[in-house]
Short mmCIF file of C-alpha atoms in Angstrom, two decimals:
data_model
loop_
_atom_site.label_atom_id
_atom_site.label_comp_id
_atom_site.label_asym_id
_atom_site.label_seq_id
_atom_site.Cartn_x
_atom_site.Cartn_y
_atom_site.Cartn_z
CA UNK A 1 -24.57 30.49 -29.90
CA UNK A 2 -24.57 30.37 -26.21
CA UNK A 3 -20.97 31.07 -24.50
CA UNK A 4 -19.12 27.55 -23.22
CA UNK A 5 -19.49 27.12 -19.58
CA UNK A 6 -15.93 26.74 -18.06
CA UNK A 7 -16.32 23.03 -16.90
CA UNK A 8 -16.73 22.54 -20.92
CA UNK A 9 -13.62 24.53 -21.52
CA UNK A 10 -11.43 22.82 -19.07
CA UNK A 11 -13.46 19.28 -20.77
CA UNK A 12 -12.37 20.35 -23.89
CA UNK A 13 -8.41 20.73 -23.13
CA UNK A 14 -8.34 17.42 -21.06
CA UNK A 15 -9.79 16.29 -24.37
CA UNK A 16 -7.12 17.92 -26.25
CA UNK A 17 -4.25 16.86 -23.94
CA UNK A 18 -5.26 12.99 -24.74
CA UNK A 19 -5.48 13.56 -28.44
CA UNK A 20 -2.21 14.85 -28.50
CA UNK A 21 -0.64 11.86 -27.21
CA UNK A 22 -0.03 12.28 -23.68
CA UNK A 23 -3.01 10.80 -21.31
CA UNK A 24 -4.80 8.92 -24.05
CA UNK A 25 -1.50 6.97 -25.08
CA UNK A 26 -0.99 6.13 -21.71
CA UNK A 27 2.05 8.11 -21.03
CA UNK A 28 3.16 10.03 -17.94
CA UNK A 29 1.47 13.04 -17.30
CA UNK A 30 1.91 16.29 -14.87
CA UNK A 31 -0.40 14.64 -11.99
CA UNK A 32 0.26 11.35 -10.29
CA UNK A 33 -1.22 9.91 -7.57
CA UNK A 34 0.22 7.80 -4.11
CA UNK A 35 -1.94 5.83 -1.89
CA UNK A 36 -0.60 4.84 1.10
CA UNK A 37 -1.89 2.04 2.76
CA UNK A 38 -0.36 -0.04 5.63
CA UNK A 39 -0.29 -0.30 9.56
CA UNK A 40 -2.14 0.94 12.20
CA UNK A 41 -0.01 4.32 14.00
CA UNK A 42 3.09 2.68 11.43
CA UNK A 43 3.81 6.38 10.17
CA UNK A 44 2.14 6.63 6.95
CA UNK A 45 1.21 10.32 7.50
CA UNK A 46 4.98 11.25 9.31
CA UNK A 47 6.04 9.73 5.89
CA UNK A 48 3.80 11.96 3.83
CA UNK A 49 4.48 15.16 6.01
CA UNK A 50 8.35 14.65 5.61
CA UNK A 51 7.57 14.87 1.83
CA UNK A 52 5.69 17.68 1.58
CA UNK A 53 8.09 19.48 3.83
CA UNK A 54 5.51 20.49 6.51
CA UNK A 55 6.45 20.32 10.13
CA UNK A 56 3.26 19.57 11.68
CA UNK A 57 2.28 17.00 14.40
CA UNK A 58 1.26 14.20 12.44
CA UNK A 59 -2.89 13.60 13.70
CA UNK A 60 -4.31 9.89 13.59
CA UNK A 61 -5.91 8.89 10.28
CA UNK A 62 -9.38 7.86 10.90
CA UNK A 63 -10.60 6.79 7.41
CA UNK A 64 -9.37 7.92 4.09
CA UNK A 65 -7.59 11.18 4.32
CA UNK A 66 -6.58 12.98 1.43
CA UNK A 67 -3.83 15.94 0.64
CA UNK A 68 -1.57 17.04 -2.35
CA UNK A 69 1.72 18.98 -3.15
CA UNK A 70 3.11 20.85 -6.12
CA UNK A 71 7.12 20.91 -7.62
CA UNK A 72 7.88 23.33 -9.90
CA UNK A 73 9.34 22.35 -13.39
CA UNK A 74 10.48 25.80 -14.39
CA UNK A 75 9.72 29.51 -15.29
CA UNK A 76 6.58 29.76 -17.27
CA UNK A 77 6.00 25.79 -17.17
CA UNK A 78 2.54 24.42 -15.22
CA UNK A 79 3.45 22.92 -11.87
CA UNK A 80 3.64 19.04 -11.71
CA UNK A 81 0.77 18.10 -8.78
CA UNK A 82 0.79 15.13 -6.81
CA UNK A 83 -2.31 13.55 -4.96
CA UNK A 84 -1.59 11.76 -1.68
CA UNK A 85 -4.25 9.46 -0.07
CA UNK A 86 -3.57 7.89 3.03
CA UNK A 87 -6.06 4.98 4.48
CA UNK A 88 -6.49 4.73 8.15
CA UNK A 89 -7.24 1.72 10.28
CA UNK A 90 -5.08 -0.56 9.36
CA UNK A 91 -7.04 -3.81 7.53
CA UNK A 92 -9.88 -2.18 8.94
CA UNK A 93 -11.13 -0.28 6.57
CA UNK A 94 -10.81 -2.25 2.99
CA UNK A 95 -13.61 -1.15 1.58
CA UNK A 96 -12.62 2.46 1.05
CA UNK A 97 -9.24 1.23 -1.14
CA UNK A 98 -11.53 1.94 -3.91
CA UNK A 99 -12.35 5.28 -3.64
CA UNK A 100 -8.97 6.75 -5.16
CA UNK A 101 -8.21 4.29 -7.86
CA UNK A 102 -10.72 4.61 -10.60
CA UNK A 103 -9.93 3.90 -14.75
CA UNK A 104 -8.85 7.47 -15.01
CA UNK A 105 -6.52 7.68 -11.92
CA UNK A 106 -5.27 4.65 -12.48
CA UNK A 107 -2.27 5.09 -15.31
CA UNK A 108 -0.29 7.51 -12.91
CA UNK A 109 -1.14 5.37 -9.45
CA UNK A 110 1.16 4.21 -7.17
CA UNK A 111 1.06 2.19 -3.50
CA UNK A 112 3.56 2.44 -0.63
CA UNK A 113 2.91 0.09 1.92
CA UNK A 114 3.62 1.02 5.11
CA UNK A 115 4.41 -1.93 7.58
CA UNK A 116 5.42 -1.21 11.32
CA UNK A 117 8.91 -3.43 11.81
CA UNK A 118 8.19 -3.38 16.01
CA UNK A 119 5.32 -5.51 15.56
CA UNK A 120 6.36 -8.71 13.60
CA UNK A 121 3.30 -10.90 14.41
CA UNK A 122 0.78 -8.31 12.72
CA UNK A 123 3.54 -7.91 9.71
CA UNK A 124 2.53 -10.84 7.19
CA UNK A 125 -1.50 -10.66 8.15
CA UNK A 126 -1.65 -6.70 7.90
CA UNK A 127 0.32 -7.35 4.38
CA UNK A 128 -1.50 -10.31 3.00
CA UNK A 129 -4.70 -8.31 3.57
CA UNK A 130 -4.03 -4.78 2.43
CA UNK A 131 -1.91 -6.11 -1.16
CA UNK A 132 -4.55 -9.06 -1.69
CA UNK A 133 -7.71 -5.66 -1.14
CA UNK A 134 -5.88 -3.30 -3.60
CA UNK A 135 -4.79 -5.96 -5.62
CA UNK A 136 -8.34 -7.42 -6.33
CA UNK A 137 -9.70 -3.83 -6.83
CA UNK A 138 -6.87 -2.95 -9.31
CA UNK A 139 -7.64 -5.77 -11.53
CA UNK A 140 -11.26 -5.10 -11.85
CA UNK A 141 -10.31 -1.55 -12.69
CA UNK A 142 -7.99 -2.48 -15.23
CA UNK A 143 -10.05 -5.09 -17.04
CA UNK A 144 -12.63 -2.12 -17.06
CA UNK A 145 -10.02 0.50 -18.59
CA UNK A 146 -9.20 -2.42 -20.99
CA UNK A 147 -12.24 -2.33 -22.39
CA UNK A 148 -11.65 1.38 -23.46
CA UNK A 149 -8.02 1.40 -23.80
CA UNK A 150 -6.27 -1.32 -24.43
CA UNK A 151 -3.11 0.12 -25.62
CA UNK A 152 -3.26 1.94 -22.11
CA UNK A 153 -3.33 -1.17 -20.10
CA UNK A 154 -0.59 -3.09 -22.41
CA UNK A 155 1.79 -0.07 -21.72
CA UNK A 156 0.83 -0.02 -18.08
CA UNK A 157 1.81 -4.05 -17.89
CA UNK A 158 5.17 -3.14 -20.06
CA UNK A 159 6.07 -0.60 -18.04
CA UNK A 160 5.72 -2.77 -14.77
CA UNK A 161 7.71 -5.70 -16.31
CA UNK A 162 10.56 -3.14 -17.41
CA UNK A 163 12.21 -3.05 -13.80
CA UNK A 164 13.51 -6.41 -14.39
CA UNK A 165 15.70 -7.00 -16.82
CA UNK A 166 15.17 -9.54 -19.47
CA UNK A 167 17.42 -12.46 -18.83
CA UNK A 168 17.10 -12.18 -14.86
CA UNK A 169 16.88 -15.53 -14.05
CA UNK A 170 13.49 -15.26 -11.80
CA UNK A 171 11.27 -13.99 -14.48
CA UNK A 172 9.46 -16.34 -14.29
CA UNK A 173 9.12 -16.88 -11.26
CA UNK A 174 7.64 -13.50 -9.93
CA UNK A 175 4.23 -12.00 -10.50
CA UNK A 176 4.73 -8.62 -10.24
CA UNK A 177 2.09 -6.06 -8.93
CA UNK A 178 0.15 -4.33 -11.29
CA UNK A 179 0.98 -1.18 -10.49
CA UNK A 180 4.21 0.40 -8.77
CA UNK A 181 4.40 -0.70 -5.51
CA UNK A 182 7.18 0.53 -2.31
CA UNK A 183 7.25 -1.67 0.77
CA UNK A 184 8.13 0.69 3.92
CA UNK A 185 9.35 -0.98 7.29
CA UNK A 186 8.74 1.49 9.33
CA UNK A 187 10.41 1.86 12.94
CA UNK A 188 13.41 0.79 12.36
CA UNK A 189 15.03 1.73 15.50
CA UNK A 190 13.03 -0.57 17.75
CA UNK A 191 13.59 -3.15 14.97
CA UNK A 192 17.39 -3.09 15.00
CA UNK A 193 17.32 -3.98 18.81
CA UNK A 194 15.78 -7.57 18.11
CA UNK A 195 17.36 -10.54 18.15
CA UNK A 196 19.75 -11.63 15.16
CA UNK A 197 17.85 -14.28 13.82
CA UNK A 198 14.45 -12.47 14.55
CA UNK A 199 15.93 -9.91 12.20
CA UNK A 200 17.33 -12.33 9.44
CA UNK A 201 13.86 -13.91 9.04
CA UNK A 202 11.91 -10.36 8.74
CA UNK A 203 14.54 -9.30 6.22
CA UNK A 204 14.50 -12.15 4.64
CA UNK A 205 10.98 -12.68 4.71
CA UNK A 206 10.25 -8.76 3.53
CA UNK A 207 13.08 -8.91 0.84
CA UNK A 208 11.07 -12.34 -0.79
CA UNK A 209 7.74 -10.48 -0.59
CA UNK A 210 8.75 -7.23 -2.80
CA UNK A 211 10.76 -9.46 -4.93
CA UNK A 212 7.91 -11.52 -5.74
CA UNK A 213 6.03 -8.12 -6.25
CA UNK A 214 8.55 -6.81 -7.94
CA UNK A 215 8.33 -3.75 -5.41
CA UNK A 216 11.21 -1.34 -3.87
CA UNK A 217 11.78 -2.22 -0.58
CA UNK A 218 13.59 0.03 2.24
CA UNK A 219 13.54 0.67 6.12
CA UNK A 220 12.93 3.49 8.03
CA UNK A 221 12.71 5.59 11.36
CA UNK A 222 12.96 8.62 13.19
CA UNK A 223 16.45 9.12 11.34
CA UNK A 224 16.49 12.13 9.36
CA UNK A 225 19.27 10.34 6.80
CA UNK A 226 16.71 7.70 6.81
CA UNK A 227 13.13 10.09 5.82
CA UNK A 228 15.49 11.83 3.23
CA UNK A 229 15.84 8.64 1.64
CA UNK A 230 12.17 7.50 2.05
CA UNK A 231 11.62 10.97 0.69
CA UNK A 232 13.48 10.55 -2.48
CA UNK A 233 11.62 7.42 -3.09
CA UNK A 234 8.32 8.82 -2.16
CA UNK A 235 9.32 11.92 -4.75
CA UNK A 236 10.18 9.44 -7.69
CA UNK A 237 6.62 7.92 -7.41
CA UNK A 238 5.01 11.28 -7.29
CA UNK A 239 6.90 13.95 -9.71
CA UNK A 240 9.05 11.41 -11.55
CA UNK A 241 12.64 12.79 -9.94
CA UNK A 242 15.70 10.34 -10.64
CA UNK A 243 15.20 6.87 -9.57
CA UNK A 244 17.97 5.73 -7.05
CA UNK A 245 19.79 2.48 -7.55
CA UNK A 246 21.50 1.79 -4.47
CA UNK A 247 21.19 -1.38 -2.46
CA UNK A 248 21.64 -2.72 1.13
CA UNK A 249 20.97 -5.86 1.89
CA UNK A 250 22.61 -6.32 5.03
CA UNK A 251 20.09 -7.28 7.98
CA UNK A 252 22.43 -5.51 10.19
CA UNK A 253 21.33 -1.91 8.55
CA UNK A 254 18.35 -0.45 7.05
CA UNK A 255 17.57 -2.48 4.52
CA UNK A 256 17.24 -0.24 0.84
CA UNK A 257 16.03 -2.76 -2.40
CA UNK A 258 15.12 -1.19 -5.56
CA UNK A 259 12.83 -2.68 -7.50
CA UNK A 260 14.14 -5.56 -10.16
CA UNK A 261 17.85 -5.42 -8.23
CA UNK A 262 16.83 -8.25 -5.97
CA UNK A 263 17.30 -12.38 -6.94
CA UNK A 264 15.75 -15.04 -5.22
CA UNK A 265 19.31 -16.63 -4.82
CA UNK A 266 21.01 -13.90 -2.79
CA UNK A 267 17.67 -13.81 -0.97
CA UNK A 268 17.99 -17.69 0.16
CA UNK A 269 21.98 -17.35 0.76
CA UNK A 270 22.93 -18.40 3.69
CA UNK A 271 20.00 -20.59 4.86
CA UNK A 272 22.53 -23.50 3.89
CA UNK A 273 19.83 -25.04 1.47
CA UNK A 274 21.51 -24.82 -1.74
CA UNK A 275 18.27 -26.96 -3.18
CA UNK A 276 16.36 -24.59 -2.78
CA UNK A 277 18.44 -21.39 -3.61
CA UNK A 278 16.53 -21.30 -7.17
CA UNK A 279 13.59 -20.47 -6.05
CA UNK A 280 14.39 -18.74 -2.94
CA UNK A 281 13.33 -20.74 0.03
CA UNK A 282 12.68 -19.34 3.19
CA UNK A 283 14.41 -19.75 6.45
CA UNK A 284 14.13 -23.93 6.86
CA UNK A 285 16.26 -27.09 7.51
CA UNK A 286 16.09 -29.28 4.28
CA UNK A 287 14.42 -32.48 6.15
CA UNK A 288 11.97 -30.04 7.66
CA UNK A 289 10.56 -28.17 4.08
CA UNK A 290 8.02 -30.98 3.72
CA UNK A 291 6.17 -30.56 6.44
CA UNK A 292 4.73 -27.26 5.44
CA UNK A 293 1.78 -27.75 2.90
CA UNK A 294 1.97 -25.39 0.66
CA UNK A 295 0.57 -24.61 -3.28
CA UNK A 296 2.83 -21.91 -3.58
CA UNK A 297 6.24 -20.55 -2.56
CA UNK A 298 4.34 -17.10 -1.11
CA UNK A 299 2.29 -19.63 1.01
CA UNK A 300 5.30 -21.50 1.87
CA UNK A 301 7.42 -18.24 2.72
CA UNK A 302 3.71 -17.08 5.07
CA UNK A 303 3.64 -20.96 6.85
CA UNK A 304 7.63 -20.72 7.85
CA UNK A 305 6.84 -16.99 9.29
CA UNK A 306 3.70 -17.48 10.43
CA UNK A 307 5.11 -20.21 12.87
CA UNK A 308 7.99 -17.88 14.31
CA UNK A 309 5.42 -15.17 14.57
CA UNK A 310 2.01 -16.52 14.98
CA UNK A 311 -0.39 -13.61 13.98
CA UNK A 312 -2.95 -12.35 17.36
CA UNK A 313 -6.76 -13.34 16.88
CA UNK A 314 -7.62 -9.86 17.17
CA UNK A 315 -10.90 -8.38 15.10
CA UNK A 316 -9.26 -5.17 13.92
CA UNK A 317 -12.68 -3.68 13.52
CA UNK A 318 -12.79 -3.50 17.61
CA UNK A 319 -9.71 -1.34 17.38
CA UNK A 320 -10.80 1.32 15.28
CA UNK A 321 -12.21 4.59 17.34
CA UNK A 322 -15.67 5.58 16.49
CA UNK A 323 -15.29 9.43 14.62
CA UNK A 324 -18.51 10.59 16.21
CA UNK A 325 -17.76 10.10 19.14
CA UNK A 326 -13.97 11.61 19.38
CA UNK A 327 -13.88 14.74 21.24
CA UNK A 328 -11.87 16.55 19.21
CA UNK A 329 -14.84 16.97 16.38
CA UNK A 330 -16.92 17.62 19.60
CA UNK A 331 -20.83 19.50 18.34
CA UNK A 332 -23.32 19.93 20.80
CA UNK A 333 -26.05 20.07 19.00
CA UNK A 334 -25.27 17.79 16.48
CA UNK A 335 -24.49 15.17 20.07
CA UNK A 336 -27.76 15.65 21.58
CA UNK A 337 -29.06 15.24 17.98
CA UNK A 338 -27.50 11.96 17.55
CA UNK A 339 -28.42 10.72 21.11
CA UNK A 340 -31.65 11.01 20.86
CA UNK A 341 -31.18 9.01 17.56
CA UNK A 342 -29.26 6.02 19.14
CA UNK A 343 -32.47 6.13 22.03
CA UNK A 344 -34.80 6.03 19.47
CA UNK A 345 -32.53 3.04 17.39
CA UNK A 346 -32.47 0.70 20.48
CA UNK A 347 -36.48 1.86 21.28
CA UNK A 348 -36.98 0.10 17.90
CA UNK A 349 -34.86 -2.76 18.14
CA UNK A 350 -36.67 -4.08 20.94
CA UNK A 351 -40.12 -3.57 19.72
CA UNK A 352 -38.88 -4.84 16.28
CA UNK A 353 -37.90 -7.95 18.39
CA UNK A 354 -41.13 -8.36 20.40
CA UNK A 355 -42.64 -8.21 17.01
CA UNK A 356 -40.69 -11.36 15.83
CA UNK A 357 -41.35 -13.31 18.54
CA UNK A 358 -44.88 -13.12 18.64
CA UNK A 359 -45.25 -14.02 14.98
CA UNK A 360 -42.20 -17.15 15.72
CA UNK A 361 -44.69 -18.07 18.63
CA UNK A 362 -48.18 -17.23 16.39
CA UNK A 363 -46.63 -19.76 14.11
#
């Protein structure tokens, strides 16, 4: 009998892990994965460095980068490994959200969303876009791993439900994320500098979204008090370290939310709209909340922000550098190569065009 290869070996003990109870019941195991996703130049990759300890310039993220780091458990004991995937462009580049998460990937997946606090206008759009991509893609992969494992997908749902607590009064009012999500505002010290009640309504605003989400959110900088924080977040997510339970809430300081310790009540305080304090209301005089349309209080909370901070008409796609042509991955022959190419694109295009017009004019 022919000797086992070693991809069948290594096969085989993933095989026996999951009979044993650990991957194939769903539980925790000794890898997890973080994708961060968010802003254009918002920090995603200073946030990842920090981490990882590595004090490196942080380069621009042109596409879908990926990187990991290990934390030892003890003498003797397999390293716990973490996969970090960070996706560049902004909202430019949706399409690529599915690479990471897959059926198999997806039990021990998290998201941070990284959103830059200095721009507000691009805040809800950049957002909205990003959560409603990896949202849309996570469901499809779970309704495919239910097929397989359904007592995998239960636990997963259990398990995100579990940060509230049972008798919280906006149970049912919240539609949590399928998987754990953080919400980063990143740049905090150009945010603090902006005007009171330009501050209240991002807080506010920011605080309703992760709520709704039922997502951890926290601000950050430049501030090394502030990164060690983000890092001890960042660290729960990846190797499972003890989760913190503090909370600010004060729009005067970095805001820090963990997930499930948030109510739509203390969110609306202060607004003076005690109507509207159940189901947390954003920012708007009472005989003004009926002029914004809306199907849903998300859509509500997006109309009342949306109008203090319309969102630019910018196509993001214009924004984004083209790889090939970045100095910095500079090949000469693999240049000329691709110049001759574009000549020999646009030589066709315009014969390809003749072509249709004499057969439009044939016609």
């Amino acid at each position: 009998m022919p000797s086992e290869t070693l991809w069948e070996i290594a096969r085989a003990e993933v095989e026996k892990r999951g009979s044993n109870g650990s991957e194939g019941n769903g539980v925790e195991t000794g890898e997890k994965s973080v994708f961060f996703i968010g802003s254009k130049n918002g920090g995603k990759t200073t946030i990842i460095l920090r981490c990882l300890d590595r004090d490196e310039p942080p380069k621009p993220t042109l596409a879908l980068e990926y990187t990991y780091g290990r934390r030892a458990k003890g003498h003797n004991i397999p390293k716990d490994i973490a996969h970090f995937w960070e996706l560049g462009g902004g909202t430019s580049l949706l399409d690529l959200i599915s690479i990471p998460i897959t059926s198999d990937t997806l039990r021990t997946f998290s998201i941070v969303l990284v959103l830059d606090l200095s721009k507000p206008n691009d805040l809800w759009p950049t957002m909205e876009n990003l959560l409603q991509a990896t949202k849309l893609h996570v469901d499809k992969v779970m309704m495919k791993l239910g097929k397989k494992n359904a007592k995998a997908v239960s636990e997963m749902r259990q398990k995100i439900w579990s940060n509230m607590q049972k008798d919280h009064p906006d149970r049912e009012l919240i539609d949590p994320f399928p998987i754990p999500l953080v919400i980063i505002g990143s740049k905090y010290d150009i945010f603090q500098d902006f005007d009171s009640e330009k501050r209240k309504v991002i807080c506010k605003t920011l605080r309703f979204v992760a709520h709704y989400y039922g997502a951890s959110l926290m601000f950050t900088s430049k501030s090394e008090a502030l990164l060690l924080k983000i890092r001890g977040v960042i660290n729960q997510l990846a190797f499972g370290i003890d989760k913190s339970k503090s909370t600010c809430v004060d729009q005067n300081k970095p805001l820090f939310v963990t997930a499930g310790l948030d109510s739509l009540s203390q969110i609306a305080q202060k607004w003076k709209q005690p109507r509207y304090h159940s189901t947390g209301s954003p920012p708007v005089p009472d005989n003004d909340i009926g002029k914004f349309h809306a199907h849903s209080p998300m859509e509500l909370w997006k109309k009342v922000y949306e109008k203090l901070f319309p969102p630019k008409s910018v196509n993001t796609l214009k924004d984004v550098k083209d790889p090939a042509r970045d100095p910095q991955y500079a090949e000469s022959e693999v240049d000329e190569m691709r110049i001759q190419k574009d000549q020999e694109l646009e030589q066709y295009k315009r014969s390809s065009s003749k072509s249709w017009k004499q057969i439009e004019l044939g016609s």
